[in-house]
PDB file of C-alpha atoms in Angstrom:
ATOM      1  CA  MET A   1     -35.930  59.722 -27.414  1.00 66.00           C
ATOM      2  CA  GLU A   2     -33.885  61.826 -25.035  1.00 83.00           C
ATOM      3  CA  ILE A   3     -33.794  59.990 -21.758  1.00 89.00           C
ATOM      4  CA  LYS A   4     -34.089  61.899 -18.531  1.00 90.00           C
ATOM      5  CA  ASP A   5     -32.303  61.720 -15.362  1.00 92.00           C
ATOM      6  CA  LEU A   6     -34.058  59.902 -12.313  1.00 95.00           C
ATOM      7  CA  THR A   7     -33.947  61.067  -8.857  1.00 95.00           C
ATOM      8  CA  LYS A   8     -32.665  58.809  -6.273  1.00 95.00           C
ATOM      9  CA  ALA A   9     -36.075  57.494  -5.255  1.00 95.00           C
ATOM     10  CA  GLU A  10     -37.152  57.097  -8.931  1.00 96.00           C
ATOM     11  CA  GLU A  11     -34.473  55.012  -9.964  1.00 96.00           C
ATOM     12  CA  GLN A  12     -34.782  52.743  -7.043  1.00 96.00           C
ATOM     13  CA  LEU A  13     -38.423  52.205  -8.257  1.00 97.00           C
ATOM     14  CA  MET A  14     -36.997  51.592 -11.648  1.00 97.00           C
ATOM     15  CA  GLN A  15     -34.842  48.853 -10.441  1.00 97.00           C
ATOM     16  CA  ILE A  16     -37.564  47.145  -9.099  1.00 97.00           C
ATOM     17  CA  VAL A  17     -40.022  47.435 -12.257  1.00 98.00           C
ATOM     18  CA  TRP A  18     -36.843  46.163 -14.666  1.00 98.00           C
ATOM     19  CA  GLN A  19     -36.558  43.129 -11.797  1.00 97.00           C
ATOM     20  CA  ILE A  20     -40.126  42.348 -11.889  1.00 97.00           C
ATOM     21  CA  GLU A  21     -40.895  43.446 -15.691  1.00 97.00           C
ATOM     22  CA  LYS A  22     -44.633  43.930 -14.698  1.00 97.00           C
ATOM     23  CA  GLY A  23     -46.187  44.446 -11.495  1.00 97.00           C
ATOM     24  CA  PHE A  24     -48.778  46.604  -9.339  1.00 97.00           C
ATOM     25  CA  ILE A  25     -47.875  49.107  -6.951  1.00 96.00           C
ATOM     26  CA  LYS A  26     -48.362  46.503  -4.127  1.00 96.00           C
ATOM     27  CA  ASP A  27     -45.772  44.224  -6.175  1.00 97.00           C
ATOM     28  CA  VAL A  28     -43.641  47.146  -6.316  1.00 97.00           C
ATOM     29  CA  MET A  29     -44.042  47.711  -2.619  1.00 96.00           C
ATOM     30  CA  ASP A  30     -42.989  44.061  -1.675  1.00 96.00           C
ATOM     31  CA  PHE A  31     -39.446  44.657  -3.166  1.00 96.00           C
ATOM     32  CA  LEU A  32     -38.728  47.757  -1.141  1.00 96.00           C
ATOM     33  CA  PRO A  33     -36.564  47.609   1.988  1.00 93.00           C
ATOM     34  CA  ASP A  34     -37.932  48.417   5.506  1.00 93.00           C
ATOM     35  CA  PRO A  35     -39.035  50.996   6.611  1.00 94.00           C
ATOM     36  CA  LYS A  36     -41.179  51.332   3.389  1.00 94.00           C
ATOM     37  CA  PRO A  37     -42.654  54.523   2.267  1.00 95.00           C
ATOM     38  CA  ALA A  38     -46.205  55.138   2.155  1.00 96.00           C
ATOM     39  CA  TYR A  39     -48.337  53.435  -0.832  1.00 96.00           C
ATOM     40  CA  ASN A  40     -49.355  56.958  -1.821  1.00 96.00           C
ATOM     41  CA  THR A  41     -45.645  57.983  -2.043  1.00 97.00           C
ATOM     42  CA  VAL A  42     -44.628  55.051  -4.377  1.00 97.00           C
ATOM     43  CA  SER A  43     -47.866  55.431  -6.492  1.00 96.00           C
ATOM     44  CA  THR A  44     -47.002  59.188  -7.168  1.00 97.00           C
ATOM     45  CA  ILE A  45     -43.363  58.423  -7.955  1.00 97.00           C
ATOM     46  CA  ILE A  46     -44.550  55.824 -10.439  1.00 97.00           C
ATOM     47  CA  ARG A  47     -46.848  58.266 -11.751  1.00 96.00           C
ATOM     48  CA  ILE A  48     -43.987  60.766 -12.267  1.00 97.00           C
ATOM     49  CA  LEU A  49     -41.887  57.771 -14.028  1.00 97.00           C
ATOM     50  CA  GLU A  50     -44.872  57.707 -16.585  1.00 96.00           C
ATOM     51  CA  VAL A  51     -44.681  61.374 -17.255  1.00 95.00           C
ATOM     52  CA  LYS A  52     -41.199  61.117 -17.738  1.00 96.00           C
ATOM     53  CA  GLY A  53     -41.585  57.873 -20.227  1.00 96.00           C
ATOM     54  CA  PHE A  54     -40.143  55.301 -18.450  1.00 97.00           C
ATOM     55  CA  ILE A  55     -42.885  53.544 -17.446  1.00 97.00           C
ATOM     56  CA  GLY A  56     -46.153  52.491 -18.907  1.00 97.00           C
ATOM     57  CA  HIS A  57     -49.255  50.493 -17.874  1.00 97.00           C
ATOM     58  CA  GLU A  58     -52.112  48.438 -18.363  1.00 97.00           C
ATOM     59  CA  ALA A  59     -55.626  49.181 -16.949  1.00 95.00           C
ATOM     60  CA  PHE A  60     -57.524  46.550 -15.237  1.00 94.00           C
ATOM     61  CA  GLY A  61     -60.669  48.572 -13.999  1.00 93.00           C
ATOM     62  CA  LYS A  62     -58.985  50.718 -11.517  1.00 92.00           C
ATOM     63  CA  ALA A  63     -56.077  49.256 -11.025  1.00 94.00           C
ATOM     64  CA  HIS A  64     -52.570  49.649 -13.089  1.00 97.00           C
ATOM     65  CA  ARG A  65     -49.978  46.943 -14.040  1.00 98.00           C
ATOM     66  CA  TYR A  66     -46.773  48.864 -14.706  1.00 98.00           C
ATOM     67  CA  TYR A  67     -43.918  48.051 -17.005  1.00 98.00           C
ATOM     68  CA  ALA A  68     -40.841  49.655 -18.308  1.00 98.00           C
ATOM     69  CA  LEU A  69     -40.747  51.406 -21.312  1.00 97.00           C
ATOM     70  CA  ILE A  70     -37.097  52.073 -21.221  1.00 97.00           C
ATOM     71  CA  SER A  71     -34.716  49.194 -20.738  1.00 96.00           C
ATOM     72  CA  LYS A  72     -32.094  49.049 -18.035  1.00 96.00           C
ATOM     73  CA  GLU A  73     -29.331  48.832 -20.670  1.00 96.00           C
ATOM     74  CA  ASP A  74     -30.401  52.121 -22.294  1.00 94.00           C
ATOM     75  CA  TYR A  75     -30.715  53.799 -18.967  1.00 95.00           C
ATOM     76  CA  LYS A  76     -27.194  52.435 -17.850  1.00 93.00           C
ATOM     77  CA  ARG A  77     -25.775  53.643 -21.482  1.00 92.00           C
ATOM     78  CA  HIS A  78     -27.177  57.015 -20.549  1.00 92.00           C
ATOM     79  CA  ALA A  79     -25.944  57.083 -16.802  1.00 92.00           C
ATOM     80  CA  THR A  80     -22.347  56.073 -18.091  1.00 91.00           C
ATOM     81  CA  GLU A  81     -22.366  58.792 -20.555  1.00 91.00           C
ATOM     82  CA  LYS A  82     -23.336  61.228 -18.097  1.00 91.00           C
ATOM     83  CA  LEU A  83     -20.781  60.078 -15.604  1.00 91.00           C
ATOM     84  CA  LEU A  84     -18.104  59.896 -18.297  1.00 91.00           C
ATOM     85  CA  GLY A  85     -18.923  63.489 -19.586  1.00 92.00           C
ATOM     86  CA  GLY A  86     -19.580  65.043 -16.425  1.00 92.00           C
ATOM     87  CA  TYR A  87     -16.856  63.920 -14.257  1.00 92.00           C
ATOM     88  CA  PHE A  88     -13.857  62.596 -16.865  1.00 93.00           C
ATOM     89  CA  GLU A  89     -14.187  64.689 -19.488  1.00 93.00           C
ATOM     90  CA  ASN A  90     -15.471  61.735 -21.868  1.00 91.00           C
ATOM     91  CA  SER A  91     -11.890  59.930 -21.071  1.00 90.00           C
ATOM     92  CA  VAL A  92     -12.182  56.463 -20.156  1.00 87.00           C
ATOM     93  CA  GLU A  93      -8.657  56.633 -19.120  1.00 88.00           C
ATOM     94  CA  ARG A  94      -9.359  59.382 -16.763  1.00 90.00           C
ATOM     95  CA  MET A  95     -12.463  57.265 -15.512  1.00 88.00           C
ATOM     96  CA  PHE A  96     -10.150  53.940 -15.138  1.00 85.00           C
ATOM     97  CA  SER A  97      -7.390  56.208 -13.426  1.00 86.00           C
ATOM     98  CA  PHE A  98     -10.050  57.099 -10.763  1.00 89.00           C
ATOM     99  CA  PHE A  99     -11.164  53.887 -10.027  1.00 84.00           C
ATOM    100  CA  VAL A 100      -7.552  52.517  -9.432  1.00 83.00           C
ATOM    101  CA  LYS A 101      -6.559  55.546  -7.229  1.00 86.00           C
ATOM    102  CA  GLU A 102      -9.899  55.122  -5.160  1.00 85.00           C
ATOM    103  CA  GLU A 103      -8.812  51.391  -4.704  1.00 82.00           C
ATOM    104  CA  LYS A 104     -12.206  50.444  -6.116  1.00 81.00           C
ATOM    105  CA  MET A 105     -10.329  47.907  -8.475  1.00 83.00           C
ATOM    106  CA  ASP A 106      -8.474  44.845  -7.219  1.00 82.00           C
ATOM    107  CA  VAL A 107      -6.126  42.573  -9.264  1.00 82.00           C
ATOM    108  CA  SER A 108      -8.830  40.083 -10.721  1.00 87.00           C
ATOM    109  CA  ASP A 109     -10.813  43.215 -11.931  1.00 84.00           C
ATOM    110  CA  VAL A 110      -7.928  44.562 -13.822  1.00 82.00           C
ATOM    111  CA  ASP A 111      -7.249  41.064 -15.370  1.00 87.00           C
ATOM    112  CA  GLU A 112     -10.756  40.820 -16.579  1.00 88.00           C
ATOM    113  CA  ILE A 113     -10.263  44.330 -18.029  1.00 86.00           C
ATOM    114  CA  LEU A 114      -7.102  43.402 -19.847  1.00 86.00           C
ATOM    115  CA  LYS A 115      -8.868  40.193 -21.272  1.00 89.00           C
ATOM    116  CA  MET A 116     -11.334  42.566 -22.713  1.00 87.00           C
ATOM    117  CA  ILE A 117      -9.096  44.819 -24.297  1.00 86.00           C
ATOM    118  CA  SER A 118      -6.994  41.801 -25.734  1.00 87.00           C
ATOM    119  CA  LYS A 119     -10.273  40.589 -27.160  1.00 87.00           C
ATOM    120  CA  LEU A 120     -11.038  44.108 -28.495  1.00 85.00           C
ATOM    121  CA  LYS A 121      -7.578  44.289 -30.217  1.00 85.00           C
ATOM    122  CA  ASP A 122      -8.120  40.777 -31.788  1.00 86.00           C
ATOM    123  CA  LYS A 123     -11.243  41.865 -33.225  1.00 84.00           C
ATOM    124  CA  SER A 124      -9.829  45.071 -35.085  1.00 79.00           C
ATOM    125  CA  LYS A 125      -6.978  42.874 -36.614  1.00 71.00           C
TER     126      LYS A 125
END
């Protein structure tokens, strides 16, 4: 199944759905920062997410309880592949170099990455 891209507003609501796992619109609203969008706006975006295949629902009369159909990990993988392909020519090295140049990494981050690389090397032996 092809994962579609999310708008910023859709992604914000998906982050909440992933966090609460199951909930009604009012539950999602509770997690939104102030100033909160209108209830109808959130409801519309949730329905769009349903059409895109990100969210499903259980009906309780007229009320719907929503839940994620696509995991956060699957979307994270999709978003990372898009970022890597769209901006770094599918090169992890170029992406890493960008973060270093932009000073988005400190020494402890680099140490952790080196540990991961070391473990990966040990596995391949």
